[in-house]
Amino acid sequence: MTDRPILFSGSMIRALLAGTKTQTRRVLQGLGDQPIVEYDGMYMWKQGYRWGAVTDPKFPPGVRFAIGDRLWVREAWRTESRAYDDLAPTDMGGEETVIFEADADWKLNKSVGRLRQGMHMPRWASRLTLIVTEVRVQRLQEISEEDAAAEGLLSWRYQDCDGDPKLDGRPYKATLWHWAQPETEFDGFSSATGAYRDLWDHLNEARGYGWATNPWVIAVSFTVERRNIDVGRP
């Protein structure tokens, strides 16, 4: 079992808090030209004359997650007071009151500390801990509709076509999906997979790992505990 940090965007933090996000996918780095093949329902890698399961901890690129790992969540944050603005997180003692950017129950004012990106959140400030329950290696586009929904997407039942010119006044009922709060109830995707594809490209296309490239990914399933990793279980 290993403790490690994991970074999430604001919309995904809200999904974790709502209990709708129980999976995440991260690009499998360091593959290069090393082949991965499917054999008897498993993905295997070959290095020289040796074959091994991709999920083997000795896998050269490093599948950096394993069942039982504890992941402490990093997110955008502030201190409650500007008095700490000149302090680096490593110089704080942990007694500072933290405001989480993803929350909607606070208002920005002159006394609130400056915005700090999630990558700079220290362990003591984290409020969410994830316990890894499953690790899979797959191509991105292998994601199922059920798994896409477990990535923390928003869904709603749309039953009225009034005001939507695309539907020409015809009765219409559907479940729509999105990864962020849409501007109108019409602005959704007809499938969870479609919404997840849009989310993935929003986060990864500029890095060269867009949906169309179909990269190898690590699919991690987990349970969410609303506590700091170093605080006893409730």
PDB file of C-alpha atoms in Angstrom:
ATOM      1  CA  MET A   1       0.000   0.000   0.000  1.00  0.00           C
ATOM      2  CA  THR A   2       1.313   3.412  -1.023  1.00  0.00           C
ATOM      3  CA  ASP A   3       0.189   6.934  -0.183  1.00  0.00           C
ATOM      4  CA  ARG A   4       0.413   9.347  -3.091  1.00  0.00           C
ATOM      5  CA  PRO A   5      -1.136  12.679  -4.180  1.00  0.00           C
ATOM      6  CA  ILE A   6      -3.606  12.965  -7.051  1.00  0.00           C
ATOM      7  CA  LEU A   7      -4.774  16.200  -8.702  1.00  0.00           C
ATOM      8  CA  PHE A   8      -8.359  16.994  -9.757  1.00  0.00           C
ATOM      9  CA  SER A   9     -10.086  19.973 -11.383  1.00  0.00           C
ATOM     10  CA  GLY A  10     -12.872  21.900  -9.660  1.00  0.00           C
ATOM     11  CA  SER A  11     -15.701  20.119 -11.477  1.00  0.00           C
ATOM     12  CA  MET A  12     -14.252  16.724 -10.564  1.00  0.00           C
ATOM     13  CA  ILE A  13     -13.822  17.777  -6.923  1.00  0.00           C
ATOM     14  CA  ARG A  14     -17.531  18.591  -6.811  1.00  0.00           C
ATOM     15  CA  ALA A  15     -18.285  15.180  -8.326  1.00  0.00           C
ATOM     16  CA  LEU A  16     -16.160  13.464  -5.665  1.00  0.00           C
ATOM     17  CA  LEU A  17     -18.027  15.344  -2.945  1.00  0.00           C
ATOM     18  CA  ALA A  18     -21.376  14.454  -4.534  1.00  0.00           C
ATOM     19  CA  GLY A  19     -20.454  10.774  -4.678  1.00  0.00           C
ATOM     20  CA  THR A  20     -20.829  10.557  -8.464  1.00  0.00           C
ATOM     21  CA  LYS A  21     -17.139  10.082  -9.277  1.00  0.00           C
ATOM     22  CA  THR A  22     -15.646   6.680  -8.470  1.00  0.00           C
ATOM     23  CA  GLN A  23     -13.228   6.314 -11.396  1.00  0.00           C
ATOM     24  CA  THR A  24     -10.421   8.286 -12.993  1.00  0.00           C
ATOM     25  CA  ARG A  25      -8.243   7.694 -16.041  1.00  0.00           C
ATOM     26  CA  ARG A  26      -4.647   8.823 -16.423  1.00  0.00           C
ATOM     27  CA  VAL A  27      -2.363   8.491 -19.431  1.00  0.00           C
ATOM     28  CA  LEU A  28       0.092   5.597 -19.167  1.00  0.00           C
ATOM     29  CA  GLN A  29       3.402   7.399 -19.567  1.00  0.00           C
ATOM     30  CA  GLY A  30       6.757   6.137 -20.798  1.00  0.00           C
ATOM     31  CA  LEU A  31       5.602   3.520 -23.290  1.00  0.00           C
ATOM     32  CA  GLY A  32       7.706   4.680 -26.227  1.00  0.00           C
ATOM     33  CA  ASP A  33       7.760   1.934 -28.852  1.00  0.00           C
ATOM     34  CA  GLN A  34       7.311  -0.861 -26.330  1.00  0.00           C
ATOM     35  CA  PRO A  35       4.498  -3.129 -27.560  1.00  0.00           C
ATOM     36  CA  ILE A  36       1.432  -4.028 -25.522  1.00  0.00           C
ATOM     37  CA  VAL A  37      -0.698  -6.925 -26.706  1.00  0.00           C
ATOM     38  CA  GLU A  38      -3.893  -8.562 -25.486  1.00  0.00           C
ATOM     39  CA  TYR A  39      -3.565 -12.226 -24.538  1.00  0.00           C
ATOM     40  CA  ASP A  40      -6.232 -14.372 -22.890  1.00  0.00           C
ATOM     41  CA  GLY A  41      -8.133 -11.328 -21.653  1.00  0.00           C
ATOM     42  CA  MET A  42      -5.040  -9.623 -20.240  1.00  0.00           C
ATOM     43  CA  TYR A  43      -2.795  -6.872 -21.554  1.00  0.00           C
ATOM     44  CA  MET A  44       0.818  -8.011 -21.685  1.00  0.00           C
ATOM     45  CA  TRP A  45       4.075  -6.210 -22.399  1.00  0.00           C
ATOM     46  CA  LYS A  46       7.216  -7.584 -23.980  1.00  0.00           C
ATOM     47  CA  GLN A  47      10.732  -6.446 -23.211  1.00  0.00           C
ATOM     48  CA  GLY A  48      13.445  -8.445 -24.868  1.00  0.00           C
ATOM     49  CA  TYR A  49      12.493 -12.085 -24.364  1.00  0.00           C
ATOM     50  CA  ARG A  50      10.370 -11.424 -21.270  1.00  0.00           C
ATOM     51  CA  TRP A  51       6.589 -11.123 -21.105  1.00  0.00           C
ATOM     52  CA  GLY A  52       4.654  -9.708 -18.160  1.00  0.00           C
ATOM     53  CA  ALA A  53       1.246  -8.353 -17.217  1.00  0.00           C
ATOM     54  CA  VAL A  54       0.884  -4.620 -17.703  1.00  0.00           C
ATOM     55  CA  THR A  55      -0.422  -4.284 -14.149  1.00  0.00           C
ATOM     56  CA  ASP A  56       2.733  -5.933 -12.766  1.00  0.00           C
ATOM     57  CA  PRO A  57       4.529  -3.408 -10.477  1.00  0.00           C
ATOM     58  CA  LYS A  58       7.734  -4.196 -12.391  1.00  0.00           C
ATOM     59  CA  PHE A  59       6.179  -2.971 -15.632  1.00  0.00           C
ATOM     60  CA  PRO A  60       8.829  -0.569 -17.007  1.00  0.00           C
ATOM     61  CA  PRO A  61       6.632   2.479 -17.685  1.00  0.00           C
ATOM     62  CA  GLY A  62       5.254   2.163 -14.169  1.00  0.00           C
ATOM     63  CA  VAL A  63       1.563   1.659 -13.461  1.00  0.00           C
ATOM     64  CA  ARG A  64       1.736   3.911 -10.436  1.00  0.00           C
ATOM     65  CA  PHE A  65      -1.458   2.694  -8.773  1.00  0.00           C
ATOM     66  CA  ALA A  66      -2.289  -0.549  -6.959  1.00  0.00           C
ATOM     67  CA  ILE A  67      -5.283  -1.906  -5.070  1.00  0.00           C
ATOM     68  CA  GLY A  68      -5.196  -0.606  -1.511  1.00  0.00           C
ATOM     69  CA  ASP A  69      -3.266   2.569  -2.320  1.00  0.00           C
ATOM     70  CA  ARG A  70      -4.440   5.718  -0.549  1.00  0.00           C
ATOM     71  CA  LEU A  71      -4.621   8.829  -2.719  1.00  0.00           C
ATOM     72  CA  TRP A  72      -4.798  12.225  -1.051  1.00  0.00           C
ATOM     73  CA  VAL A  73      -6.593  14.670  -3.296  1.00  0.00           C
ATOM     74  CA  ARG A  74      -5.049  17.951  -4.387  1.00  0.00           C
ATOM     75  CA  GLU A  75      -7.277  20.844  -5.496  1.00  0.00           C
ATOM     76  CA  ALA A  76      -7.147  24.622  -5.936  1.00  0.00           C
ATOM     77  CA  TRP A  77      -7.181  26.384  -2.565  1.00  0.00           C
ATOM     78  CA  ARG A  78      -6.593  29.551  -0.551  1.00  0.00           C
ATOM     79  CA  THR A  79      -5.857  30.426   3.043  1.00  0.00           C
ATOM     80  CA  GLU A  80      -8.629  32.268   4.845  1.00  0.00           C
ATOM     81  CA  SER A  81      -6.310  35.188   5.546  1.00  0.00           C
ATOM     82  CA  ARG A  82      -3.949  37.153   3.293  1.00  0.00           C
ATOM     83  CA  ALA A  83      -1.458  37.114   6.158  1.00  0.00           C
ATOM     84  CA  TYR A  84      -0.076  33.876   4.715  1.00  0.00           C
ATOM     85  CA  ASP A  85       0.226  35.044   1.097  1.00  0.00           C
ATOM     86  CA  ASP A  86       4.014  35.351   1.254  1.00  0.00           C
ATOM     87  CA  LEU A  87       4.450  31.907   2.777  1.00  0.00           C
ATOM     88  CA  ALA A  88       5.144  28.845   0.656  1.00  0.00           C
ATOM     89  CA  PRO A  89       2.963  25.833   1.538  1.00  0.00           C
ATOM     90  CA  THR A  90       6.072  24.044   2.818  1.00  0.00           C
ATOM     91  CA  ASP A  91       6.602  26.871   5.323  1.00  0.00           C
ATOM     92  CA  MET A  92       3.084  26.660   6.757  1.00  0.00           C
ATOM     93  CA  GLY A  93       2.502  24.784   9.963  1.00  0.00           C
ATOM     94  CA  GLY A  94      -0.874  23.276   9.165  1.00  0.00           C
ATOM     95  CA  GLU A  95      -2.852  25.485  11.527  1.00  0.00           C
ATOM     96  CA  GLU A  96      -3.990  27.785   8.716  1.00  0.00           C
ATOM     97  CA  THR A  97      -7.689  27.720   7.801  1.00  0.00           C
ATOM     98  CA  VAL A  98      -8.119  26.561   4.201  1.00  0.00           C
ATOM     99  CA  ILE A  99     -10.759  27.661   1.682  1.00  0.00           C
ATOM    100  CA  PHE A 100     -11.390  25.290  -1.228  1.00  0.00           C
ATOM    101  CA  GLU A 101     -11.910  26.942  -4.602  1.00  0.00           C
ATOM    102  CA  ALA A 102     -14.398  24.280  -5.756  1.00  0.00           C
ATOM    103  CA  ASP A 103     -16.834  25.141  -2.965  1.00  0.00           C
ATOM    104  CA  ALA A 104     -19.663  27.595  -3.533  1.00  0.00           C
ATOM    105  CA  ASP A 105     -20.271  28.588   0.097  1.00  0.00           C
ATOM    106  CA  TRP A 106     -17.658  31.328   0.372  1.00  0.00           C
ATOM    107  CA  LYS A 107     -17.283  34.796  -1.150  1.00  0.00           C
ATOM    108  CA  LEU A 108     -14.117  36.424  -2.433  1.00  0.00           C
ATOM    109  CA  ASN A 109     -13.141  39.522  -0.444  1.00  0.00           C
ATOM    110  CA  LYS A 110     -10.030  41.542   0.293  1.00  0.00           C
ATOM    111  CA  SER A 111      -9.135  39.528   3.384  1.00  0.00           C
ATOM    112  CA  VAL A 112      -9.051  36.128   1.655  1.00  0.00           C
ATOM    113  CA  GLY A 113      -5.673  34.726   0.669  1.00  0.00           C
ATOM    114  CA  ARG A 114      -4.440  34.423  -2.901  1.00  0.00           C
ATOM    115  CA  LEU A 115      -5.419  31.539  -5.153  1.00  0.00           C
ATOM    116  CA  ARG A 116      -3.020  28.586  -5.048  1.00  0.00           C
ATOM    117  CA  GLN A 117      -3.097  25.855  -7.670  1.00  0.00           C
ATOM    118  CA  GLY A 118      -3.867  22.299  -6.640  1.00  0.00           C
ATOM    119  CA  MET A 119      -0.404  21.054  -7.557  1.00  0.00           C
ATOM    120  CA  HIS A 120       0.898  23.138  -4.631  1.00  0.00           C
ATOM    121  CA  MET A 121      -1.573  21.814  -2.037  1.00  0.00           C
ATOM    122  CA  PRO A 122       0.280  20.235   0.910  1.00  0.00           C
ATOM    123  CA  ARG A 123      -0.789  16.923   2.380  1.00  0.00           C
ATOM    124  CA  TRP A 124      -2.115  18.484   5.591  1.00  0.00           C
ATOM    125  CA  ALA A 125      -4.574  20.692   3.629  1.00  0.00           C
ATOM    126  CA  SER A 126      -6.217  17.843   1.686  1.00  0.00           C
ATOM    127  CA  ARG A 127      -9.818  17.036   2.647  1.00  0.00           C
ATOM    128  CA  LEU A 128     -10.478  13.945   0.495  1.00  0.00           C
ATOM    129  CA  THR A 129      -8.855  10.506   0.525  1.00  0.00           C
ATOM    130  CA  LEU A 130      -9.429   7.881  -2.173  1.00  0.00           C
ATOM    131  CA  ILE A 131      -8.921   4.154  -1.540  1.00  0.00           C
ATOM    132  CA  VAL A 132      -8.034   2.278  -4.741  1.00  0.00           C
ATOM    133  CA  THR A 133     -10.244  -0.778  -5.340  1.00  0.00           C
ATOM    134  CA  GLU A 134      -9.364  -1.714  -8.938  1.00  0.00           C
ATOM    135  CA  VAL A 135      -6.668  -0.918 -11.501  1.00  0.00           C
ATOM    136  CA  ARG A 136      -7.035  -1.644 -15.215  1.00  0.00           C
ATOM    137  CA  VAL A 137      -4.932  -0.786 -18.251  1.00  0.00           C
ATOM    138  CA  GLN A 138      -6.852  -0.172 -21.467  1.00  0.00           C
ATOM    139  CA  ARG A 139      -7.148   1.988 -24.534  1.00  0.00           C
ATOM    140  CA  LEU A 140      -9.025   5.205 -23.799  1.00  0.00           C
ATOM    141  CA  GLN A 141     -11.794   4.478 -26.301  1.00  0.00           C
ATOM    142  CA  GLU A 142     -12.542   1.130 -24.617  1.00  0.00           C
ATOM    143  CA  ILE A 143     -14.412   3.004 -21.881  1.00  0.00           C
ATOM    144  CA  SER A 144     -17.982   1.751 -21.448  1.00  0.00           C
ATOM    145  CA  GLU A 145     -21.072   3.884 -20.953  1.00  0.00           C
ATOM    146  CA  GLU A 146     -21.244   2.753 -17.326  1.00  0.00           C
ATOM    147  CA  ASP A 147     -17.595   3.607 -16.701  1.00  0.00           C
ATOM    148  CA  ALA A 148     -17.984   7.007 -18.365  1.00  0.00           C
ATOM    149  CA  ALA A 149     -20.870   7.805 -16.010  1.00  0.00           C
ATOM    150  CA  ALA A 150     -18.665   6.797 -13.055  1.00  0.00           C
ATOM    151  CA  GLU A 151     -16.187   9.507 -14.077  1.00  0.00           C
ATOM    152  CA  GLY A 152     -18.390  12.047 -12.292  1.00  0.00           C
ATOM    153  CA  LEU A 153     -20.552  13.413 -15.088  1.00  0.00           C
ATOM    154  CA  LEU A 154     -23.713  15.443 -14.621  1.00  0.00           C
ATOM    155  CA  SER A 155     -26.940  14.004 -16.036  1.00  0.00           C
ATOM    156  CA  TRP A 156     -30.492  15.237 -16.268  1.00  0.00           C
ATOM    157  CA  ARG A 157     -33.771  14.162 -17.835  1.00  0.00           C
ATOM    158  CA  TYR A 158     -34.845  16.489 -20.640  1.00  0.00           C
ATOM    159  CA  GLN A 159     -38.543  16.139 -21.445  1.00  0.00           C
ATOM    160  CA  ASP A 160     -39.588  19.338 -23.216  1.00  0.00           C
ATOM    161  CA  CYS A 161     -38.483  20.610 -26.599  1.00  0.00           C
ATOM    162  CA  ASP A 162     -40.013  24.095 -26.278  1.00  0.00           C
ATOM    163  CA  GLY A 163     -37.451  26.686 -27.212  1.00  0.00           C
ATOM    164  CA  ASP A 164     -35.109  24.258 -28.938  1.00  0.00           C
ATOM    165  CA  PRO A 165     -35.150  25.046 -32.667  1.00  0.00           C
ATOM    166  CA  LYS A 166     -33.300  21.838 -33.485  1.00  0.00           C
ATOM    167  CA  LEU A 167     -36.337  19.783 -32.451  1.00  0.00           C
ATOM    168  CA  ASP A 168     -38.960  21.760 -34.395  1.00  0.00           C
ATOM    169  CA  GLY A 169     -41.502  21.520 -31.575  1.00  0.00           C
ATOM    170  CA  ARG A 170     -41.568  17.728 -31.607  1.00  0.00           C
ATOM    171  CA  PRO A 171     -42.023  15.908 -28.279  1.00  0.00           C
ATOM    172  CA  TYR A 172     -38.689  14.649 -27.057  1.00  0.00           C
ATOM    173  CA  LYS A 173     -37.451  12.822 -23.984  1.00  0.00           C
ATOM    174  CA  ALA A 174     -33.856  11.960 -23.252  1.00  0.00           C
ATOM    175  CA  THR A 175     -31.165  11.787 -20.599  1.00  0.00           C
ATOM    176  CA  LEU A 176     -28.448  14.315 -21.353  1.00  0.00           C
ATOM    177  CA  TRP A 177     -24.895  14.357 -20.007  1.00  0.00           C
ATOM    178  CA  HIS A 178     -22.165  16.923 -19.408  1.00  0.00           C
ATOM    179  CA  TRP A 179     -19.027  17.281 -17.311  1.00  0.00           C
ATOM    180  CA  ALA A 180     -19.720  20.910 -16.313  1.00  0.00           C
ATOM    181  CA  GLN A 181     -22.857  22.855 -15.542  1.00  0.00           C
ATOM    182  CA  PRO A 182     -24.308  23.728 -18.984  1.00  0.00           C
ATOM    183  CA  GLU A 183     -25.599  27.173 -19.881  1.00  0.00           C
ATOM    184  CA  THR A 184     -29.016  25.743 -20.800  1.00  0.00           C
ATOM    185  CA  GLU A 185     -30.756  22.407 -20.357  1.00  0.00           C
ATOM    186  CA  PHE A 186     -30.256  21.749 -24.075  1.00  0.00           C
ATOM    187  CA  ASP A 187     -26.452  21.886 -23.867  1.00  0.00           C
ATOM    188  CA  GLY A 188     -25.743  18.248 -23.178  1.00  0.00           C
ATOM    189  CA  PHE A 189     -24.546  15.069 -24.825  1.00  0.00           C
ATOM    190  CA  SER A 190     -26.814  12.147 -25.633  1.00  0.00           C
ATOM    191  CA  SER A 191     -24.423   9.661 -24.016  1.00  0.00           C
ATOM    192  CA  ALA A 192     -22.084   9.594 -21.035  1.00  0.00           C
ATOM    193  CA  THR A 193     -19.298   8.497 -23.381  1.00  0.00           C
ATOM    194  CA  GLY A 194     -19.812  11.589 -25.529  1.00  0.00           C
ATOM    195  CA  ALA A 195     -19.644  13.883 -22.514  1.00  0.00           C
ATOM    196  CA  TYR A 196     -16.545  12.119 -21.220  1.00  0.00           C
ATOM    197  CA  ARG A 197     -14.868  12.438 -24.619  1.00  0.00           C
ATOM    198  CA  ASP A 198     -15.434  16.203 -24.423  1.00  0.00           C
ATOM    199  CA  LEU A 199     -14.043  16.318 -20.873  1.00  0.00           C
ATOM    200  CA  TRP A 200     -10.994  14.269 -21.859  1.00  0.00           C
ATOM    201  CA  ASP A 201     -10.171  16.548 -24.776  1.00  0.00           C
ATOM    202  CA  HIS A 202     -10.682  19.622 -22.586  1.00  0.00           C
ATOM    203  CA  LEU A 203      -7.999  18.316 -20.217  1.00  0.00           C
ATOM    204  CA  ASN A 204      -5.632  16.397 -22.488  1.00  0.00           C
ATOM    205  CA  GLU A 205      -5.874  17.344 -26.166  1.00  0.00           C
ATOM    206  CA  ALA A 206      -3.417  20.235 -25.859  1.00  0.00           C
ATOM    207  CA  ARG A 207      -0.937  17.813 -24.246  1.00  0.00           C
ATOM    208  CA  GLY A 208      -1.039  15.566 -27.308  1.00  0.00           C
ATOM    209  CA  TYR A 209      -3.278  12.892 -25.760  1.00  0.00           C
ATOM    210  CA  GLY A 210      -6.638  13.757 -27.333  1.00  0.00           C
ATOM    211  CA  TRP A 211      -9.457  11.242 -27.665  1.00  0.00           C
ATOM    212  CA  ALA A 212      -8.609  10.674 -31.337  1.00  0.00           C
ATOM    213  CA  THR A 213      -5.100   9.435 -30.440  1.00  0.00           C
ATOM    214  CA  ASN A 214      -6.674   6.674 -28.280  1.00  0.00           C
ATOM    215  CA  PRO A 215      -3.792   6.520 -25.776  1.00  0.00           C
ATOM    216  CA  TRP A 216      -3.164   3.738 -23.293  1.00  0.00           C
ATOM    217  CA  VAL A 217      -4.600   4.768 -19.928  1.00  0.00           C
ATOM    218  CA  ILE A 218      -4.692   3.544 -16.355  1.00  0.00           C
ATOM    219  CA  ALA A 219      -8.326   3.213 -15.228  1.00  0.00           C
ATOM    220  CA  VAL A 220      -8.492   3.527 -11.449  1.00  0.00           C
ATOM    221  CA  SER A 221     -11.617   2.741  -9.403  1.00  0.00           C
ATOM    222  CA  PHE A 222     -11.864   3.926  -5.804  1.00  0.00           C
ATOM    223  CA  THR A 223     -14.006   4.723  -2.809  1.00  0.00           C
ATOM    224  CA  VAL A 224     -14.118   8.285  -1.474  1.00  0.00           C
ATOM    225  CA  GLU A 225     -13.524   9.183   2.166  1.00  0.00           C
ATOM    226  CA  ARG A 226     -14.241  12.781   3.168  1.00  0.00           C
ATOM    227  CA  ARG A 227     -11.302  13.180   5.502  1.00  0.00           C
ATOM    228  CA  ASN A 228      -7.643  14.058   5.490  1.00  0.00           C
ATOM    229  CA  ILE A 229      -5.436  11.057   4.859  1.00  0.00           C
ATOM    230  CA  ASP A 230      -3.726  11.456   8.250  1.00  0.00           C
ATOM    231  CA  VAL A 231      -6.965  11.760  10.240  1.00  0.00           C
ATOM    232  CA  GLY A 232      -8.476   8.583  11.672  1.00  0.00           C
ATOM    233  CA  ARG A 233     -11.361   6.917   9.880  1.00  0.00           C
ATOM    234  CA  PRO A 234     -14.780   8.291  10.911  1.00  0.00           C
TER     235      PRO A 234
END
